[in-house]
Each structure stands twice: as C-alpha cells, then as structure tokens.
Coordinates of C-alpha atoms in Angstrom, one line a residue:
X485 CA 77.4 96.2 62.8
X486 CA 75.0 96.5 65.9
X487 CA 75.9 98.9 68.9
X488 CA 75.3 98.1 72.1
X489 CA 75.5 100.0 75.7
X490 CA 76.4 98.4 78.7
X491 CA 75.7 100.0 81.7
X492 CA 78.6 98.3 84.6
X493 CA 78.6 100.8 87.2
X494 CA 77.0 104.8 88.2
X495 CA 73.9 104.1 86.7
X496 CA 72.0 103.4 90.1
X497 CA 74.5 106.0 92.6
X498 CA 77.1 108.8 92.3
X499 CA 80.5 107.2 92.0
X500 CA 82.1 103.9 90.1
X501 CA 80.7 105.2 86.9
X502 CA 82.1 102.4 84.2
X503 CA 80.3 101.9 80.3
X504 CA 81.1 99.8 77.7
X505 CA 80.5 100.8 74.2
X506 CA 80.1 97.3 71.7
X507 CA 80.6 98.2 68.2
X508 CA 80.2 94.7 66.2
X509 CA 82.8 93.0 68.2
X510 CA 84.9 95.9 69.0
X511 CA 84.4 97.2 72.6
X512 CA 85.4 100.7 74.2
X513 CA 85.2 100.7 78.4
X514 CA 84.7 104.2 79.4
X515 CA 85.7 105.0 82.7
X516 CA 86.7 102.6 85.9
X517 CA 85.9 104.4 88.7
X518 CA 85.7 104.3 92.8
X519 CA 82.7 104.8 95.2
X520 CA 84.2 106.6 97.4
X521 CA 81.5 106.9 100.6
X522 CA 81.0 102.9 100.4
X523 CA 84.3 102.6 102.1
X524 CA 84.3 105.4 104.5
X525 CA 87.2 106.6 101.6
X526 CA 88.3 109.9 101.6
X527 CA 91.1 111.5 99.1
X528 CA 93.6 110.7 101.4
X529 CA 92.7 107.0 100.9
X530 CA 94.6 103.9 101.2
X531 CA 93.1 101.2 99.5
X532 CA 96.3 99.8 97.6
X533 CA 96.0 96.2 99.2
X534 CA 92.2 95.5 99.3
X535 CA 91.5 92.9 96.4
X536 CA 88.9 93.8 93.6
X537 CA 86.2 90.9 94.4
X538 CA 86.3 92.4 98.0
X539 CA 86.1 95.8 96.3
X540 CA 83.4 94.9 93.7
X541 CA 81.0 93.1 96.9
X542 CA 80.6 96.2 98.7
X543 CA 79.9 98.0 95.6
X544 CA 82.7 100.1 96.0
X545 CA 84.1 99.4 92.3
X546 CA 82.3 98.7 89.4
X547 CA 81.2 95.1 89.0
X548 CA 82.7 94.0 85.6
X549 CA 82.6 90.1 85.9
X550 CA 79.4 91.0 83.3
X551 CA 82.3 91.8 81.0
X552 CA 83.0 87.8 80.5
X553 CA 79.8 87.6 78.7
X554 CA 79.8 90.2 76.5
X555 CA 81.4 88.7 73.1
X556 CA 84.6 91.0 71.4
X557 CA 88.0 92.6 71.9
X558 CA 88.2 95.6 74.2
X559 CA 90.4 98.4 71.9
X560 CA 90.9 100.9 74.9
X561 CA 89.8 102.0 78.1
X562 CA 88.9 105.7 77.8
X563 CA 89.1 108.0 80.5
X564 CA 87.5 111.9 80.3
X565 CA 89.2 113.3 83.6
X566 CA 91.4 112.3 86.5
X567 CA 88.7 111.9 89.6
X568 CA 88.3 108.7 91.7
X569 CA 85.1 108.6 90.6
X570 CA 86.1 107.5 87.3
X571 CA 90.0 106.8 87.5
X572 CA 90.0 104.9 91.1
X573 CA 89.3 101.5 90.1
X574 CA 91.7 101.2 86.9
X575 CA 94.9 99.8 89.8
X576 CA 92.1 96.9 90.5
X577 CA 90.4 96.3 87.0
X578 CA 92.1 97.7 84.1
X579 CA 94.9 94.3 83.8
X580 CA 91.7 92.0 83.2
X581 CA 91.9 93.9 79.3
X582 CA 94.4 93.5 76.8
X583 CA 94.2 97.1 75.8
X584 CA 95.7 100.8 76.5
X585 CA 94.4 103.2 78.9
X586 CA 93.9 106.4 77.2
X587 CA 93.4 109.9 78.9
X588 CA 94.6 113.5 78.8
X589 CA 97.9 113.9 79.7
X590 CA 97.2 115.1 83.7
X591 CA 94.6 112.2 84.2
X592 CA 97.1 109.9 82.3
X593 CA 99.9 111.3 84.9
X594 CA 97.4 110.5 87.9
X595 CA 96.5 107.1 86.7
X596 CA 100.3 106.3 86.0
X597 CA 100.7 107.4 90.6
X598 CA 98.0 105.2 91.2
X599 CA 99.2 101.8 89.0
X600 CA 102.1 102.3 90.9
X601 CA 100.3 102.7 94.3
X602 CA 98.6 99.2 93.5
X603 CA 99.8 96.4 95.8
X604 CA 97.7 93.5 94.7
X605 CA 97.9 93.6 91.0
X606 CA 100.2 94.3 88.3
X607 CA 98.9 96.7 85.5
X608 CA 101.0 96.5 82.4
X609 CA 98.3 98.5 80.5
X610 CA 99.9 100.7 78.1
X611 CA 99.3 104.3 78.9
X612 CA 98.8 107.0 75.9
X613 CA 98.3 110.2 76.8
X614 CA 95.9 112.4 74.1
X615 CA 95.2 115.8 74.5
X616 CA 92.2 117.7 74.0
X617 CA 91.0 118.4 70.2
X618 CA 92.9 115.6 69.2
X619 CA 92.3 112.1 67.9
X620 CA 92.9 108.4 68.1
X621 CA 92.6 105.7 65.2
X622 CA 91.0 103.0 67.2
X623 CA 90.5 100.7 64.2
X624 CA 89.3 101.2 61.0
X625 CA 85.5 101.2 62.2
X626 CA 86.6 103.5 65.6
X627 CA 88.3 106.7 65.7
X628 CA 88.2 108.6 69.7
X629 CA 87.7 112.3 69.8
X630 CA 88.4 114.5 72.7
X631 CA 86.5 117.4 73.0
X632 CA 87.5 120.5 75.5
X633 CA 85.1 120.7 78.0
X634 CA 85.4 122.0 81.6
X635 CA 84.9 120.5 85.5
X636 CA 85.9 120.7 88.7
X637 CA 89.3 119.1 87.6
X638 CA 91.7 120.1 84.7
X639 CA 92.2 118.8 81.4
X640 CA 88.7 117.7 81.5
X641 CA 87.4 116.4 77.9
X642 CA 83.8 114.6 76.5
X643 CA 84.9 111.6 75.0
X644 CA 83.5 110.9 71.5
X645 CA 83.6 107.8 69.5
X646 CA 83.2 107.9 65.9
X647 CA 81.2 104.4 64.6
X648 CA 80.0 103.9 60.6
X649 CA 76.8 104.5 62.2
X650 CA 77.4 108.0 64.4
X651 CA 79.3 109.3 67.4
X652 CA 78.7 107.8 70.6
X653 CA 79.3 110.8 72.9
X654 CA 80.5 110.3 76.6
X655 CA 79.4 113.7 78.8
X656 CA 80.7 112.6 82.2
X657 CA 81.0 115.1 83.4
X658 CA 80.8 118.6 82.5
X659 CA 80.2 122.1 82.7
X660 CA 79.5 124.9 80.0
X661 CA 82.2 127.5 82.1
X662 CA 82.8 130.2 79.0
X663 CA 84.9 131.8 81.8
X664 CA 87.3 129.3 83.5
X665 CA 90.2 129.9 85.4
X666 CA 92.5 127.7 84.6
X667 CA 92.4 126.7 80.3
X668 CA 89.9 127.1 77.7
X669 CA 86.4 127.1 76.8
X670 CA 84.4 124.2 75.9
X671 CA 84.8 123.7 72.1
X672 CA 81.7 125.2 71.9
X673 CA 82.2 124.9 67.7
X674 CA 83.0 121.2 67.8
X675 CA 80.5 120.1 69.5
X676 CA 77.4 122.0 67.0
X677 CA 79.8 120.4 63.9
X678 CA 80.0 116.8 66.1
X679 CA 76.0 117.2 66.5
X680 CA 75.8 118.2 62.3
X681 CA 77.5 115.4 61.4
X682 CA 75.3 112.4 63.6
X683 CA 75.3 111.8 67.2
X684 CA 74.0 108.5 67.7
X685 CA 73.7 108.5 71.2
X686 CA 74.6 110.4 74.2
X687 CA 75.4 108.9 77.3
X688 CA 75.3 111.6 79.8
X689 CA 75.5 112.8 83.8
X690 CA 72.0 113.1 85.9
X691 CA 74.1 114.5 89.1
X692 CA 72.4 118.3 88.6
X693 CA 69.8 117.8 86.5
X694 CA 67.1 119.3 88.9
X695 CA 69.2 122.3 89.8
X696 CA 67.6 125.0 87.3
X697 CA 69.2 127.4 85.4
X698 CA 72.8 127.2 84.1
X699 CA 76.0 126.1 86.4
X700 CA 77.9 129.3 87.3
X701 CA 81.7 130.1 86.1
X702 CA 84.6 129.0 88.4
X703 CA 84.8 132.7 88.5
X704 CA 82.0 133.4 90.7
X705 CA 83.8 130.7 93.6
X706 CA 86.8 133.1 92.5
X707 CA 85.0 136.3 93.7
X708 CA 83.5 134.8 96.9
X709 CA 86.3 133.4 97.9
X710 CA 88.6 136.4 97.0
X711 CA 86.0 138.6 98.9
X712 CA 85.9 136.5 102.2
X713 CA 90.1 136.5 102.5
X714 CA 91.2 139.7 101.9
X715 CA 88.4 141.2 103.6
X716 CA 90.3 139.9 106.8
X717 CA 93.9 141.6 105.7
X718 CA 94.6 142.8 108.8
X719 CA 93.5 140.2 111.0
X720 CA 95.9 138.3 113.4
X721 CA 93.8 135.1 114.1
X722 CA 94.3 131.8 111.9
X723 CA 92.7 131.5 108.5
X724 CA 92.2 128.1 106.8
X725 CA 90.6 127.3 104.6
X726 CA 89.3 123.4 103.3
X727 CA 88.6 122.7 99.4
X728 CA 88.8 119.8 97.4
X729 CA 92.5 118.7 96.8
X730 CA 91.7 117.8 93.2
X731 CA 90.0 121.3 92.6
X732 CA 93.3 122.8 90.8
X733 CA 91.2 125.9 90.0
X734 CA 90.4 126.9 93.4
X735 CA 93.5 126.1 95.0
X736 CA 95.1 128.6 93.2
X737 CA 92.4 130.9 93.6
X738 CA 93.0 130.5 97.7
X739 CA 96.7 130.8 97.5
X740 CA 96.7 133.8 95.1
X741 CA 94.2 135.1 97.8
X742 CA 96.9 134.0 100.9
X743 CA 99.7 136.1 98.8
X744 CA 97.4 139.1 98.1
X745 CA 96.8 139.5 101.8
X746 CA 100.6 138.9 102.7
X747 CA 100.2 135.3 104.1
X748 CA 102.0 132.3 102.6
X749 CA 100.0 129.6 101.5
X750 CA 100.8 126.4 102.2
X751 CA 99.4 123.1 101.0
X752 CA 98.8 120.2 103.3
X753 CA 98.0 116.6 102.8
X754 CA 98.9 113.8 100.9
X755 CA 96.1 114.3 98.5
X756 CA 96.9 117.7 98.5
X757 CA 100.6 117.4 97.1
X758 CA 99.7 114.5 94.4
X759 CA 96.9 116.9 92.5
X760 CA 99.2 120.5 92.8
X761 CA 102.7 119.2 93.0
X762 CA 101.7 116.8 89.3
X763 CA 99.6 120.0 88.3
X764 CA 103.0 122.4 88.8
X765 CA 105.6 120.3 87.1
X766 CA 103.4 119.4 84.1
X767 CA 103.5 123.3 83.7
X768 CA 99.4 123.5 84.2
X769 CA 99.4 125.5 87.0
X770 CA 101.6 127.9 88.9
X771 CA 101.0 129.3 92.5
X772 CA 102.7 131.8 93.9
X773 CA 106.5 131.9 94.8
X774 CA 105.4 131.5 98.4
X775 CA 103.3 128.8 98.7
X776 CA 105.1 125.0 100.2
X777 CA 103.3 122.0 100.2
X778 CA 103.8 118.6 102.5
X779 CA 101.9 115.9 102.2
X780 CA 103.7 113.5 104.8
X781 CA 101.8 113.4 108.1
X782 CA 104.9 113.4 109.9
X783 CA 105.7 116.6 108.2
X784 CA 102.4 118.5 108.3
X785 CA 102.9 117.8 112.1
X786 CA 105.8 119.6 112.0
X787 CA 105.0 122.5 109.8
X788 CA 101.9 123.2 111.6
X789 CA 104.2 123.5 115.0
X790 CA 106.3 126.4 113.4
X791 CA 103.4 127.7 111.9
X792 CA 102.3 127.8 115.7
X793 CA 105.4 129.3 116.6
X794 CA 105.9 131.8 114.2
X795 CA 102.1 132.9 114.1
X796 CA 99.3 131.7 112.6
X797 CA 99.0 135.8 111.2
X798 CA 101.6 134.9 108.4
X799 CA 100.5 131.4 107.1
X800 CA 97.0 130.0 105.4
X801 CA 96.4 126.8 105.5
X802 CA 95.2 125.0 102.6
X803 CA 93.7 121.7 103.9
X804 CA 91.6 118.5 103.0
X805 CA 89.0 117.4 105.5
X806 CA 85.5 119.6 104.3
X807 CA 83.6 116.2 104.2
X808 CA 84.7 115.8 108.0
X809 CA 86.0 112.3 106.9
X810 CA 88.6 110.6 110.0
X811 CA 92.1 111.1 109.8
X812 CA 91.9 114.2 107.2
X813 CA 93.8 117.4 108.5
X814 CA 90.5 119.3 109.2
X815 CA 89.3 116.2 111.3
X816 CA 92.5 116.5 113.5
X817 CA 92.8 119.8 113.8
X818 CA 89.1 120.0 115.0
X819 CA 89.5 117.5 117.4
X820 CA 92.9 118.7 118.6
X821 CA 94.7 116.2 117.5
X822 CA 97.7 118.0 116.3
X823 CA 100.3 120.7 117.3
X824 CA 98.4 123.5 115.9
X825 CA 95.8 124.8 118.5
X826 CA 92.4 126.5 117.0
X827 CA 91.4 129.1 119.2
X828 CA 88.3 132.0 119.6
X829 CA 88.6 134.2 116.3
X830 CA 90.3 131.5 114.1
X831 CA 87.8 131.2 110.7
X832 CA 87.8 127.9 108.8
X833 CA 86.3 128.6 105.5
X834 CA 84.6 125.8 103.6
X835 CA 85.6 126.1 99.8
X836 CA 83.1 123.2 99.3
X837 CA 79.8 122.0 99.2
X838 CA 78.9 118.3 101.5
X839 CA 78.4 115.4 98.7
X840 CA 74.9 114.5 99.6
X841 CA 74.8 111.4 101.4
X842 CA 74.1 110.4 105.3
X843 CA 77.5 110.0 106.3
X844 CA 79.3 112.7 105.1
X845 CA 76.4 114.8 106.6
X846 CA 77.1 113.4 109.9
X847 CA 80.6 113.9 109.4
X848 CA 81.0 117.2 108.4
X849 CA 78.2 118.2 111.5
X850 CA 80.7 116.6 113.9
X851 CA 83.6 118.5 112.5
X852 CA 81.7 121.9 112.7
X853 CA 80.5 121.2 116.3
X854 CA 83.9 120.8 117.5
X855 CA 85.0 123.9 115.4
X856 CA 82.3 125.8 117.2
X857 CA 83.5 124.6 120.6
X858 CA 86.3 126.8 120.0
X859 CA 85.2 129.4 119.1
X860 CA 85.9 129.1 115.3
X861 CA 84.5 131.5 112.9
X862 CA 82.6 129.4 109.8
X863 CA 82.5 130.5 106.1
X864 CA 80.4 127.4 104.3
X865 CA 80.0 126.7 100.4
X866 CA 82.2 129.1 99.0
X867 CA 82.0 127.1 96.3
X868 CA 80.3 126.4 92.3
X869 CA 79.6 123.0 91.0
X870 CA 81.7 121.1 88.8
X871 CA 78.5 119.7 87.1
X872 CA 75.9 121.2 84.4
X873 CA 72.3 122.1 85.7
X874 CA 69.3 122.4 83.3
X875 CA 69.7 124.8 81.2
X876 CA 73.7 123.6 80.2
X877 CA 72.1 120.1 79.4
X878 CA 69.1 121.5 77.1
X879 CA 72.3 123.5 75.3
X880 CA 74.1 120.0 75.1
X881 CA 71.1 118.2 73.8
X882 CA 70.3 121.3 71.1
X883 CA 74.1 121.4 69.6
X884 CA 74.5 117.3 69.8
X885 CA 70.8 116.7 68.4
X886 CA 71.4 112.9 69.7
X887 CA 68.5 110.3 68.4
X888 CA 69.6 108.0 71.7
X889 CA 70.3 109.7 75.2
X890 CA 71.2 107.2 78.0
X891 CA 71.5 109.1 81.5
X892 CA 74.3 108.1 83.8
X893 CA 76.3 108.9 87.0
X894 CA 73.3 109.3 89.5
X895 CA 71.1 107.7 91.6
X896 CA 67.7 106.3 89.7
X897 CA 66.1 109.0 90.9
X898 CA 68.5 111.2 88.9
X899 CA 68.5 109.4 86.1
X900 CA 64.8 109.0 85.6
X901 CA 64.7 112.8 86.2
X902 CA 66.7 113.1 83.5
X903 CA 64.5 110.9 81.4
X904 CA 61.7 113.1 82.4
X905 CA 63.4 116.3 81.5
X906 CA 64.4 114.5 77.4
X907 CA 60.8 113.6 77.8
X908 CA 60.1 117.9 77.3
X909 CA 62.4 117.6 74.2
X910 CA 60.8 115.1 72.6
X911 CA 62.5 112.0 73.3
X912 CA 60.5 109.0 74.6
X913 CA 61.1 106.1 76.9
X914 CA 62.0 103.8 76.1
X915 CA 62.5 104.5 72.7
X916 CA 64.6 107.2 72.4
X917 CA 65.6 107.9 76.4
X918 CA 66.9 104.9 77.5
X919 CA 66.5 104.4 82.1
X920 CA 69.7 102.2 82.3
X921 CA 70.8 100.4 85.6
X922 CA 74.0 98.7 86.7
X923 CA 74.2 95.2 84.7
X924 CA 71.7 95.8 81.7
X925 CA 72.6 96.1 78.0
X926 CA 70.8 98.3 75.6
X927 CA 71.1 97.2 71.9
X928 CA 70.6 100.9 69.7
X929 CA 70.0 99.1 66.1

C-alpha cells in the first residue's frame, strides 16, 4: 500500500487549509476551510449564495478540482476544530464526496448551522459526531483517533490516522495549554504512546513557528484581562470590550469579569450568539446568570438604546469588530453608526491580537482613529495565541518521533521556516521535511 499527501489548500497562506491523506486507494480529506481576508469576510459573514468555482478563483476556498485526479474512494472528511479556517468551505465542497463529515461534537454542531446556512448546494453528507480520546473504524486498513489537544476554540482535537504502515498525524492546530480554562489538558500520555508505537508522518501548522519559547496558558489572557476590568469597578463611563466570537474561553473570562464588577454582560452579534448560544446549550460552557445575547442587527440596535438609557455604568459590551472589518459592531459604533454614543472616558479593550495581513492592518488603524476622536480610552492585545511557538513544536516532534514532517497552514515563508527549524532536529529536505505547496502530491513509500 503506498501513502500519499496531497497538499489542496494552506500550504502557501493562513486560511483554506484542506489535505488529503491516500492510503492505497482509500483517501481521508482533512479539513475544508475558508480564507477569510480574500473576501473582505469577517465572522459575521454572508457568503451562503456565492458558488464554489467563484469561491475557489479568488482563492478564497480550497481548490479541490485536483481531487478528480487522484485515483480512490474518499472514507471521510475529518475535521480537528470548528474555525472557518478549516470548517468554512464544507457548505460549498463537502457534497462533491460520498462520505461522512466527522468532527467533535461542538465543530459537528457548527458545521450542521452552516449546511443549513448553504443556499447554492445541498449537503446530504452524513454527520458523526466523535469525541475526544475516542475512535473511528474507517476500514479495515484505517482506524481515526482523536487526541485532546487545546486552541483558541473548544473541543479542539489532533486527528490521527492509523495505516498498516504508521499514524499519519494531523496538528492543525494546537497549543500545549497544561492550564486551560475551559476542558482538559492535551493527552499529553497519548501522544508519547501514539509516537512509541510509529508515527509515520506529521503534517503540522507553521503559523508561530518563529515566535520562541512556549505559547502561554489561556490563563495568562485570564489575568490580564481580569486585571484591566475590575481595576475600573467604580467607574461610570462605558466599557467594551472586542474578542473573537469563536474564542469561548475568553468570552467567559470577560463576562465573569462584567459580573465580578456588577455590570451585566451582554453578547452582541450574529457571530457572537452562534459560538456561545451552541456552546451554552451543549452544556460546554455557562456564563453568568446575567449575561443576554442578540445577534439580530435590528436587536443589537435596540439593546444598545436602552443600554444608552439606562447607563452605560451597568452593562459591558461584548462585541465582534477587533479586526475593524465593515459592518461589525465595533465598526459602527466607531463610526457612529448606531444608537449608542461613545464619548471621552469610554475604554474599548481589544481582547485580540490583528491577523497579520495589509488590510486588516488598515482596518483596525481606521477603527482606532475614530475611537480616539472621541476620546476613547484603548487597552490592545489582551490576548494569548491559539497556536504553538517553538519550544511546544520541538515537544511535539520529541513525544511523536515522526520519520516524515510536512509543514502546513502558513505562508511559504512559514513553512520553509519550519523546514529550517526540523532541519536542527535532524530531519532533511527533502527527505525527511517535506516544503509542500497548494496542488503538489508527496508519495512517503
């Protein structure tokens, strides 16, 4: 049986990451995500009736028409957590396979919104939901593993695929938080027994792989967030506060915050409600007794008149909008464009870092600049990555001992970083370190 990785998208940028896995004439897809900034798409995004061709043309979806050539039956599309980056284009893609979608049970609930979002095509795709620790009897050469890991999402696993020949192990993405706020660990153990038993190859993120030293705990955005809002307890100006909506963890961190300092916290956006409303009634998160949520613009509008009314003093706003992008509720209330008025001594606190690329740099500028016209009160990057640096990706390499590592999800600068840095371990291009980009195929024996 020969094995064979195909790289389809996220192997020259950050975003549509997609990877098929051939196993004689088996084939596992791995993820069919959404370039979000190639669109001008935000995660209050409407792109239900754009057609995938369109979609695949501007590179904002992986381009999987390579698929047709590559010879076997697809068993499953695998999914290792619920962001657009790897989820968003399932709605366009994913009824081109005869095959089940299978995810943890809060990505599977996400992808299940989004089929049903879909206005251009029907997905029938079965979905099976598999939780963390857990297996799945693909065939009788395949059996999928999830292994607990830990991101800037919940239920967050590493895919692993058990071959006759060793595990193929998917690490997008992750981070090595021993101290998480919401759930467990990595499986720190299963991993070392995964590595003992043969890990073929390990297809893994580039996006912090020149950040030194190890990625710190959702704890620490814990503390400096928890510092920054009750240190203003007794103030009587506005607080808000922008993070993103699919950041479960710190969400809860901010409205815990909101309660401690007698405020209610309340949720706004459409993006917003999806992630913490699905989060609540799957029983994975609960925020305090106080908090509301609206994600209908109509309502927002409304809520953020009484909150007007009654005083911004008793209310924190937990809003989308800290990449500046147009429409979102930080956008409007910057520019004035809704009923609540931001005024001198108002903070906005930015529980978030600006995804590095030109326009979201210019957009975030022009949201600040507006903020500052009146006399708003910035807090910026309150925030810890969702995504491994060094010293968490020499740990992964030591407990997997892989023979093949394949970077991924980056730019080819980041991945031939990456290259460089399995170069120090030992590994060899292109041997043993394999520099992938979209549309190429790498046979492994």
């Amino acid at each position: 049986m020969d094995i064979e990785i195909i790289a389809v998208g996220g192997y020259d940028e950050v975003g549509r990451n997609m990877t098929a896995v051939r196993c004689g004439k088996e084939i596992v897809i791995f993820d069919m995500g959404l370039r979000l900034d190639q669109v001008m798409i935000h995660e209050d995004a409407e792109i239900e009736n754009m057609h995938s061709l369109d979609l695949i043309k501007i590179k904002a979806i992986p381009d999987d028409t390579m698929m047709n050539s590559v010879e076997g039956t697809v068993k499953a599309i695998v999914c290792s957590h619920g962001h657009l980056d790897h989820i968003g284009a399932i709605p366009k893609l994913a009824h081109r396979y005869n095959a089940p979608i299978i995810s943890t049970p809060y990505t599977t609930e996400l992808i299940r919104q989004q089929i049903s979002g879909e206005q251009k095509f029907g997905v029938n795709n079965k979905l099976f939901a598999l939780k963390s620790g857990q297996r799945f009897t693909l065939s009788q050469n395949l059996i999928l593993e999830f292994v607990r890991t830990q991101h800037s999402i919940i239920d967050t696993v590493t895919p692993v695929l058990h071959t006759p020949h060793g595990a193929i192990v998917y690490a997008l993405d992750f981070k090595f938080d021993r101290t998480p706020v919401i759930g467990e660990p990595p499986d720190f153990a299963r991993f070392r027994q995964i590595g003992k038993e043969g890990v073929l190859a390990l297809i893994v993120e580039s996006t912090n792989i020149d950040r030194l030293g190890r990625c710190p705990s959702e704890r620490i955005a814990k503390d400096l967030v928890r510092d920054t809002i009750t240190s203003y307890e007794d103030d009587k100006n506005a607080i808000i506060v922008s993070t993103f909506s699919s950041h479960i963890s710190r969400v809860k961190t901010i409205a815990e915050c909101a309660h401690e300092i007698g405020r209610k916290p309340v949720l706004l956006g459409r993006s917003m409600e999806k992630y913490a409303v699905t989060a609540e009634q799957m029983k994975l998160v609960s925020f305090p007794e106080t908090t509301s949520v609206f994600g209908n613009r109509r309502t927002v509008d409304r809520t953020l008149r009484r909150m007007m009314k009654a005083g911004k003093d008793k209310f924190l706003p937990i809003v989308t909008g800290h990449q500046g992008e147009p429409g979102s509720i930080l956008t409007r209330l910057a520019l004035g464009d809704t009923p609540y008025q931001l005024a001198k001594g108002d903070k906005v606190i930015f529980s978030a870092t600006v995804i590095p690329n030109p326009l979201n740099y210019g957009q975030r500028y022009m949201v600040e600049a507006r903020l500052g016209l009146s006399g708003v009160r910035l807090f910026e990057d309150l925030h810890v990555s969702g995504h491994a640096y060094r010293e968490d990706h020499y740990e992964l390499i030591h407990l997997l001992n892989p023979q093949h590592i394949i970077p991924a999800h980056g730019s080819m600068k980041m991945t031939a970083s990456y290259t460089q840095f399995a170069g120090e371990l030992g590994y060899t291009a292109p041997s043993t370190v394999h520099l992938m980009g979209n549309g190429q195929r790498l046979k492994l024996n």
